[in-house]
Short mmCIF file of C-alpha atoms and ligand atoms in Angstrom, two decimals:
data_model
loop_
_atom_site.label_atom_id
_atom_site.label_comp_id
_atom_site.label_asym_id
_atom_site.label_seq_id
_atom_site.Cartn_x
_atom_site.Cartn_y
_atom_site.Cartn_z
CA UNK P 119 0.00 0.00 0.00
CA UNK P 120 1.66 3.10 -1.45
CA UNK P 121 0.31 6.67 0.43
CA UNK P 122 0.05 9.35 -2.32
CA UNK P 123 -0.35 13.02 -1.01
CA UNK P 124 -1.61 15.41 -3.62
CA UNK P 125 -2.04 19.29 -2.58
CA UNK P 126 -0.56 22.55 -2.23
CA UNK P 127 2.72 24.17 -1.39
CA UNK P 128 2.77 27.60 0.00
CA UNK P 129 5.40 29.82 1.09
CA UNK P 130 3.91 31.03 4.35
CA UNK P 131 4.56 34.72 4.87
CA UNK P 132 3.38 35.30 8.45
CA UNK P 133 3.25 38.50 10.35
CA UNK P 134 2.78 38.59 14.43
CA UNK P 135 0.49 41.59 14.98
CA UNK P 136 -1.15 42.74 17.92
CA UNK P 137 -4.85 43.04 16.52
CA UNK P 138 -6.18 42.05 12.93
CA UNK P 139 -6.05 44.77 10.67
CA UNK P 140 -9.48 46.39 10.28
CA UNK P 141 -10.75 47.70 6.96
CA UNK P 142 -9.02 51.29 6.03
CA UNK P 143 -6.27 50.65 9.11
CA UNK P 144 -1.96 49.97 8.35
CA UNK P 145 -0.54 48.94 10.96
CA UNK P 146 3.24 47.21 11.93
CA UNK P 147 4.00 43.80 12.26
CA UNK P 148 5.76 42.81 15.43
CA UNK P 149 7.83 40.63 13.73
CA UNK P 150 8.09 38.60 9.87
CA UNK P 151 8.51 34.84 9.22
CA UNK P 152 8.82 33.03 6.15
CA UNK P 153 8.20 29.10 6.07
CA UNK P 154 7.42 26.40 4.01
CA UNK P 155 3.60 25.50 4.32
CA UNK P 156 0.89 24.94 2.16
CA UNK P 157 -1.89 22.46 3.25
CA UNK P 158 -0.83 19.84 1.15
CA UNK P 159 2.97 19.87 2.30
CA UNK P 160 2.02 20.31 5.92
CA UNK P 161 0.29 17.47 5.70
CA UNK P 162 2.76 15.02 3.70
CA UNK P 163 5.33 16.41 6.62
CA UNK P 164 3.14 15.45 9.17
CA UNK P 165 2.56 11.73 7.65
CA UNK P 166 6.76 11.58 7.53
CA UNK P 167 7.14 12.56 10.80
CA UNK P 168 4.74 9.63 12.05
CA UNK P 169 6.84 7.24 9.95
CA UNK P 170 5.10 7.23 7.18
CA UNK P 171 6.47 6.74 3.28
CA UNK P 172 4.58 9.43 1.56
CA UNK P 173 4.48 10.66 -2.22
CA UNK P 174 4.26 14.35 -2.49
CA UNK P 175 2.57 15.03 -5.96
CA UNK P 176 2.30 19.09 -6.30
CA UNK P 177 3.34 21.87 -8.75
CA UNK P 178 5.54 25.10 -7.83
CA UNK P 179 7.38 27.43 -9.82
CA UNK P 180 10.81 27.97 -11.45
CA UNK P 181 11.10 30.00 -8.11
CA UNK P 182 10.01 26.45 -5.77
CA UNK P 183 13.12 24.09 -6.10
CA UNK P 184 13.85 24.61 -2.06
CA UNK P 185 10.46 22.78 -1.92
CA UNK P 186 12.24 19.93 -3.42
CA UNK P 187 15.03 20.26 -0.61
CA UNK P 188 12.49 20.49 2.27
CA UNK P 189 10.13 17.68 1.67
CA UNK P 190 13.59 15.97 0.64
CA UNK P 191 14.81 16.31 4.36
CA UNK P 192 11.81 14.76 5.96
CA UNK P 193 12.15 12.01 3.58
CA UNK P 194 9.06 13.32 1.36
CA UNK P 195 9.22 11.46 -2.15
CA UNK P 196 9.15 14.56 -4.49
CA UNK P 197 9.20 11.90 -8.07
CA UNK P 198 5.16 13.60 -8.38
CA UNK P 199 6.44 16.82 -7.50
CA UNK P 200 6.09 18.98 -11.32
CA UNK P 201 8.11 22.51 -11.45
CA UNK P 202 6.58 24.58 -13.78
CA UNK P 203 8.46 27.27 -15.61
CA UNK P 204 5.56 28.92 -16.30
CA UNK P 205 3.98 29.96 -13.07
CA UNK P 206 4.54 30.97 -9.14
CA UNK P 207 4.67 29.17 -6.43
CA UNK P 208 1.79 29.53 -4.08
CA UNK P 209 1.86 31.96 -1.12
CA UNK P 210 0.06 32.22 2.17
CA UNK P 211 -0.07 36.02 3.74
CA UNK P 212 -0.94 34.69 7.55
CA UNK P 213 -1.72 36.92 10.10
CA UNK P 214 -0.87 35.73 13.89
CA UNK P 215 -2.61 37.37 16.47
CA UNK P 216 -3.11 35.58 20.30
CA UNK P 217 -2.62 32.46 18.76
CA UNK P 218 -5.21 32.87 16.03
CA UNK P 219 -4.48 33.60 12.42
CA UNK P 220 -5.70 34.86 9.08
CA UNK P 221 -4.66 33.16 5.75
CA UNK P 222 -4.92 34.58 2.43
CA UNK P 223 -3.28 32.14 0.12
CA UNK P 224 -2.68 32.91 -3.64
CA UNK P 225 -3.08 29.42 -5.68
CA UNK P 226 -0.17 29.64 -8.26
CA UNK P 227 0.80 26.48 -9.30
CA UNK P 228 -1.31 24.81 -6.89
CA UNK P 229 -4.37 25.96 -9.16
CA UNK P 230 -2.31 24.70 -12.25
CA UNK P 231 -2.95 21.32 -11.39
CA UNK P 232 -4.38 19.73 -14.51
CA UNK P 233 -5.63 16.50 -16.17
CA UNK P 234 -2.50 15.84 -17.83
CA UNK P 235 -0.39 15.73 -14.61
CA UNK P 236 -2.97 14.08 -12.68
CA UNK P 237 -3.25 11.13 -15.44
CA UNK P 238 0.80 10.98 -14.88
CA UNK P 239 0.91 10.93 -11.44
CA UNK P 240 -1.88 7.84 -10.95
CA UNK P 241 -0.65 5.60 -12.99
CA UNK P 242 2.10 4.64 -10.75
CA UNK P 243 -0.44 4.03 -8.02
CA UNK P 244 -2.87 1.01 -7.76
CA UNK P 245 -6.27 -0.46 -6.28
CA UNK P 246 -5.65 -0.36 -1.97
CA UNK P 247 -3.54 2.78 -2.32
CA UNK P 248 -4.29 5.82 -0.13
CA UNK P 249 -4.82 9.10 -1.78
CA UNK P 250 -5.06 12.08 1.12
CA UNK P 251 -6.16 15.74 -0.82
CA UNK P 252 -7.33 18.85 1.01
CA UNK P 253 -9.24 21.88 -1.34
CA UNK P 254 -6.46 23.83 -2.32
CA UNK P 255 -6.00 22.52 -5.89
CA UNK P 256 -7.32 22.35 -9.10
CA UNK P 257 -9.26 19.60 -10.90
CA UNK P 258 -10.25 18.28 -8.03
CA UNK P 259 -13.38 16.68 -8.81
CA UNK P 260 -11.22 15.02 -11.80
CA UNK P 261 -8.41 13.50 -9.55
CA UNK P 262 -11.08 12.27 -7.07
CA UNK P 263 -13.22 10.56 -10.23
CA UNK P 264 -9.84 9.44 -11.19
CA UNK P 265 -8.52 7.90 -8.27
CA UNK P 266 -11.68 5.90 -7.50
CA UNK P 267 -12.02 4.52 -10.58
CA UNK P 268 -8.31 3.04 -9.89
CA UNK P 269 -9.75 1.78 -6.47
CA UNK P 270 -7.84 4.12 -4.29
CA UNK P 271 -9.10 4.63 -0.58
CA UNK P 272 -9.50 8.80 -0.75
CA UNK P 273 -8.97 11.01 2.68
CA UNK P 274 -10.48 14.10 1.89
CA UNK P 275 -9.30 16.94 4.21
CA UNK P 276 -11.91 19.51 2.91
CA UNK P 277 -10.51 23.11 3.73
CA UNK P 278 -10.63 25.36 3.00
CA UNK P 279 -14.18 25.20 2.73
CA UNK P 280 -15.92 26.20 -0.56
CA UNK P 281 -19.24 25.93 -2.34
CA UNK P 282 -17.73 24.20 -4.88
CA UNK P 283 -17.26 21.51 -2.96
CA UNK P 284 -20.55 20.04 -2.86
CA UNK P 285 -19.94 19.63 -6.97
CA UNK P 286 -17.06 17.44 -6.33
CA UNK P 287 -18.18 13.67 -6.34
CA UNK P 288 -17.89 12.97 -2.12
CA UNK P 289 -19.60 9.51 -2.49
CA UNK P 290 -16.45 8.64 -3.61
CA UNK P 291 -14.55 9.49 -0.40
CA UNK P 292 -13.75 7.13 1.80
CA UNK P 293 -12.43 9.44 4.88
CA UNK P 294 -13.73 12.90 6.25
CA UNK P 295 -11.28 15.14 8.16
CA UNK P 296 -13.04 18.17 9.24
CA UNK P 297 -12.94 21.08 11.73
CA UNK P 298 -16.67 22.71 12.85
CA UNK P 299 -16.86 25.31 9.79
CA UNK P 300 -16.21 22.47 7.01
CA UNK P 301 -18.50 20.10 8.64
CA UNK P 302 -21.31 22.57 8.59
CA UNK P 303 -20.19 22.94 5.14
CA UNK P 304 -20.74 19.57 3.72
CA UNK P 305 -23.50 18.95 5.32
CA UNK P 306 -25.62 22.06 4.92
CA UNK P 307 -26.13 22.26 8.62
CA UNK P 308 -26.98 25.75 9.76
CA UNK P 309 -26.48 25.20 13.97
CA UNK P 310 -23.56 25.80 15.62
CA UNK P 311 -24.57 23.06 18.12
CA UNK P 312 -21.99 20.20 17.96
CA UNK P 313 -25.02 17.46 18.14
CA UNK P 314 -26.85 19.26 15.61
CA UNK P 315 -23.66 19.01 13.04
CA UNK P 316 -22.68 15.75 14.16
CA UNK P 317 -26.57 14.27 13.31
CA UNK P 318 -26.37 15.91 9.83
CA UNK P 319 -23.27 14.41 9.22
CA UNK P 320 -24.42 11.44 10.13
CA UNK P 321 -27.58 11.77 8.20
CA UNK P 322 -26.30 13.01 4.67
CA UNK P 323 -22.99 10.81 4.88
CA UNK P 324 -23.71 7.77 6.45
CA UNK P 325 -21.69 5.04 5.11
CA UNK P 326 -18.45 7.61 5.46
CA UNK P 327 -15.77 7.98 8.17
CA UNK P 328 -15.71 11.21 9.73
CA UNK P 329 -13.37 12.96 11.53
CA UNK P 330 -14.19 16.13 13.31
CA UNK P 331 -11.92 18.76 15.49
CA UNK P 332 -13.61 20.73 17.15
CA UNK P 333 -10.81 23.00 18.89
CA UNK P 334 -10.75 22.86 22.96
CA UNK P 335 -14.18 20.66 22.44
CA UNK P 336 -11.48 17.82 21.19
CA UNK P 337 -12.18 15.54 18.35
CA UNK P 338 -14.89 13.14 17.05
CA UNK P 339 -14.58 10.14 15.33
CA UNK P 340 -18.35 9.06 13.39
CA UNK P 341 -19.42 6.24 11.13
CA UNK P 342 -23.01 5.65 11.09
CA UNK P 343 -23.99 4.91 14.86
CA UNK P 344 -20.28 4.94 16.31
CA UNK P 345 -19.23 8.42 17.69
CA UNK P 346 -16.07 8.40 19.33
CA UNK P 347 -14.78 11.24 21.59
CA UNK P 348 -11.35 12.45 22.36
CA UNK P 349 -10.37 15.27 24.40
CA UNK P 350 -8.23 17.85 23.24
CA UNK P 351 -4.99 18.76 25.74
CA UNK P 352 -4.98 21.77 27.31
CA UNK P 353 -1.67 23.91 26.21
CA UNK P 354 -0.56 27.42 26.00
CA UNK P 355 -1.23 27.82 22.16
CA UNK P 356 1.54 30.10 20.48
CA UNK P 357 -0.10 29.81 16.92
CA UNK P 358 -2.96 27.15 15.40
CA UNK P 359 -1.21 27.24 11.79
CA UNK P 360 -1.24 23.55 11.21
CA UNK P 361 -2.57 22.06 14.04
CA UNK P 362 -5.14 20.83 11.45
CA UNK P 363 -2.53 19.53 9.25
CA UNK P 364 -1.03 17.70 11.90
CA UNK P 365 -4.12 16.23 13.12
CA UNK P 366 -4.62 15.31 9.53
CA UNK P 367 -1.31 13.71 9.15
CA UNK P 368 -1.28 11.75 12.51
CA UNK P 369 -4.77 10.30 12.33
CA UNK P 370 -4.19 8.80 8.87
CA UNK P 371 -1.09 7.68 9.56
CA UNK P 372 -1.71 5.66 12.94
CA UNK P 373 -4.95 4.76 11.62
CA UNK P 374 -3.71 3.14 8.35
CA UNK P 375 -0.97 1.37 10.31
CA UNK P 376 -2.97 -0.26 13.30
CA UNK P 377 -6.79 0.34 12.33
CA UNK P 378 -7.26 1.77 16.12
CA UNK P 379 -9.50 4.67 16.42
CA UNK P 380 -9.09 5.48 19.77
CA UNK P 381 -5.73 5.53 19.25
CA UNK P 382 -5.48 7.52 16.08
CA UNK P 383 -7.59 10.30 17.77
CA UNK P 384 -4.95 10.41 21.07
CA UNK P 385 -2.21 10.49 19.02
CA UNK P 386 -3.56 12.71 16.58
CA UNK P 387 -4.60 15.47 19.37
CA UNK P 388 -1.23 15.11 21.07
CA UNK P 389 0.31 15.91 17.57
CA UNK P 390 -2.06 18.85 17.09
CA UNK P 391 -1.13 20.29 20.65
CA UNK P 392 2.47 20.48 20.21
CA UNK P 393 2.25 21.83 16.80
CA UNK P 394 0.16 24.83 18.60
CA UNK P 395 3.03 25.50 21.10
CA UNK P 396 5.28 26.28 17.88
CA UNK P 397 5.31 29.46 15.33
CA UNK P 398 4.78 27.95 12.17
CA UNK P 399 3.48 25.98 9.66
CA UNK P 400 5.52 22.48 8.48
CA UNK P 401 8.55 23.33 10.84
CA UNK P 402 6.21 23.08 14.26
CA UNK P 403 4.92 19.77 13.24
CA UNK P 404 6.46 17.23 16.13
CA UNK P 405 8.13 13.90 15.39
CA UNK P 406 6.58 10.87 16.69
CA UNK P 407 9.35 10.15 18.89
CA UNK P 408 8.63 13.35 20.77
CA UNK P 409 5.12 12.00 21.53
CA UNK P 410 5.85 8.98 23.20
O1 RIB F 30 -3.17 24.92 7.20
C1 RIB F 30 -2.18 25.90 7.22
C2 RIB F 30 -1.77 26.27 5.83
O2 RIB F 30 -2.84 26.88 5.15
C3 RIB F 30 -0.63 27.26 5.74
O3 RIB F 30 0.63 26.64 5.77
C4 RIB F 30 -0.95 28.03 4.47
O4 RIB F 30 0.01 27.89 3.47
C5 RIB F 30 -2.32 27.57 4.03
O5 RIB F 30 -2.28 26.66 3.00
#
């Protein structure tokens, strides 16, 4: 069973302000960072650092080759990574402020994902392998189609959240991983009541697996009738860039390996709250020898 990761790769420009800046306001940074992030490279990072043999498959531009370098050093396969003369290489502008942020990203070559590249990139993959995407690229409904027609077993991350997702095919997902916003999202549910989202889940996917952070609520695992709860550890959060990534990255990872759910989840939050502690997107994800 090969693990194919196909999403975005950012550089994260990220600015530690004291408030958001309000419409019509300037205001000064208290200090600059620039990292390698990107949904899609956070979470193939976060799958190496549980132990996991992961496939990066991605496009940057002429100006991306330290992406290369990066996913190289955490033992990221980059063979699916495509550098495109052509375009830029995504960017995040994230705003850190009390351990909350703001992300603008611009797509780049993230949104220059095509047919072409995604036809490439399958065909070394077969029936029983994992494909893990988040909604940061193009042609998504086309690589999901795609890959299930192959007999891959998709993880779907789905943030951010758009309308457009509900066009992409989801009975062809295997795996959920969702915070509160994107679960509302994909299943039309207009409460902010956790019971109220988890029913609807339950109701409009129920054949699915469903993961579902909730923040300091912790995290829920659901498949039809089974709800599983895990509590989120209490730490002094620095910055949440990633923590979703990482939750992303651990659950799959344990889960894949030993088919424990209870065990994915308390991994997967322990991940999650170190990554917090940390500035940072990629670079604050922890190794799993620093969770045991
Ligand atoms: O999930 C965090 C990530 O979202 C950042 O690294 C940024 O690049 C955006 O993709």
């Amino acid at each position: 069973m090969k693990v194919l990761s196909f999403g975005s790769l950012n550089f994260d420009y990220v600015y530690n302000t004291n408030h958001f800046v309000l419409p019509k306001e300037t205001i000064i940074a208290n200090d600059y960072h620039e990292n390698f992030g990107g949904k899609g490279l956070n979470q193939s990072i976060a799958l190496a650092k549980a132990g996991m043999e992961v496939y990066h498959a991605g496009r940057v531009g002429k100006d991306g080759q330290s992406f290369f370098d990066y996913l190289n050093e955490y033992n990221v396969n980059t063979k699916y990574l495509y550098k495109d003369e052509n375009v830029r290489t995504g960017h995040a502008i994230i705003e850190v402020n009390e351990g909350q942020n703001r992300i603008i990203c611009y797509g780049g070559g993230n949104q220059k994902i095509d047919h072409k590249q995604i036809d490439e990139v399958l065909a070394n993959f077969e029936k029983g392998d994992i494909l893990l995407v988040q909604n940061e690229i193009s042609s998504m409904s086309y690589l999901i189609n795609k890959a299930h027609e192959m007999g891959m077993k998709i993880a779907f991350n789905c943030a951010p959240i758009t309308k457009e997702i509900l066009t992409y095919p989801l009975e062809y997902i295997d795996i959920f991983i969702v915070n509160e916003v994107e679960a509302k999202g994909i299943s039309e549910c207009d409460s902010d009541n956790i019971d109220d989202i988890i029913k609807a889940l339950q109701e409009r996917y129920q054949n699915k697996e469903i993961v579902l952070t909730v923040g300091e609520q912790g995290s829920y695992y659901i498949c039809g009738d089974v709800i599983k709860h895990q509590e989120a550890f209490k730490v002094n959060v620095v910055d949440t860039t990633a923590a979703g990534d990482t939750f992303t990255g651990y659950f799959l990872a344990s889960y894949m390996n030993e088919h424990d759910v209870d065990k994915a989840l308390l991994l997967a939050s322990k991940a999650s709250s170190i990554t917090v502690q940390g500035m940072g997107a990629a670079k604050s994800i922890p190794f799993y020898k620093d969770l045991i």
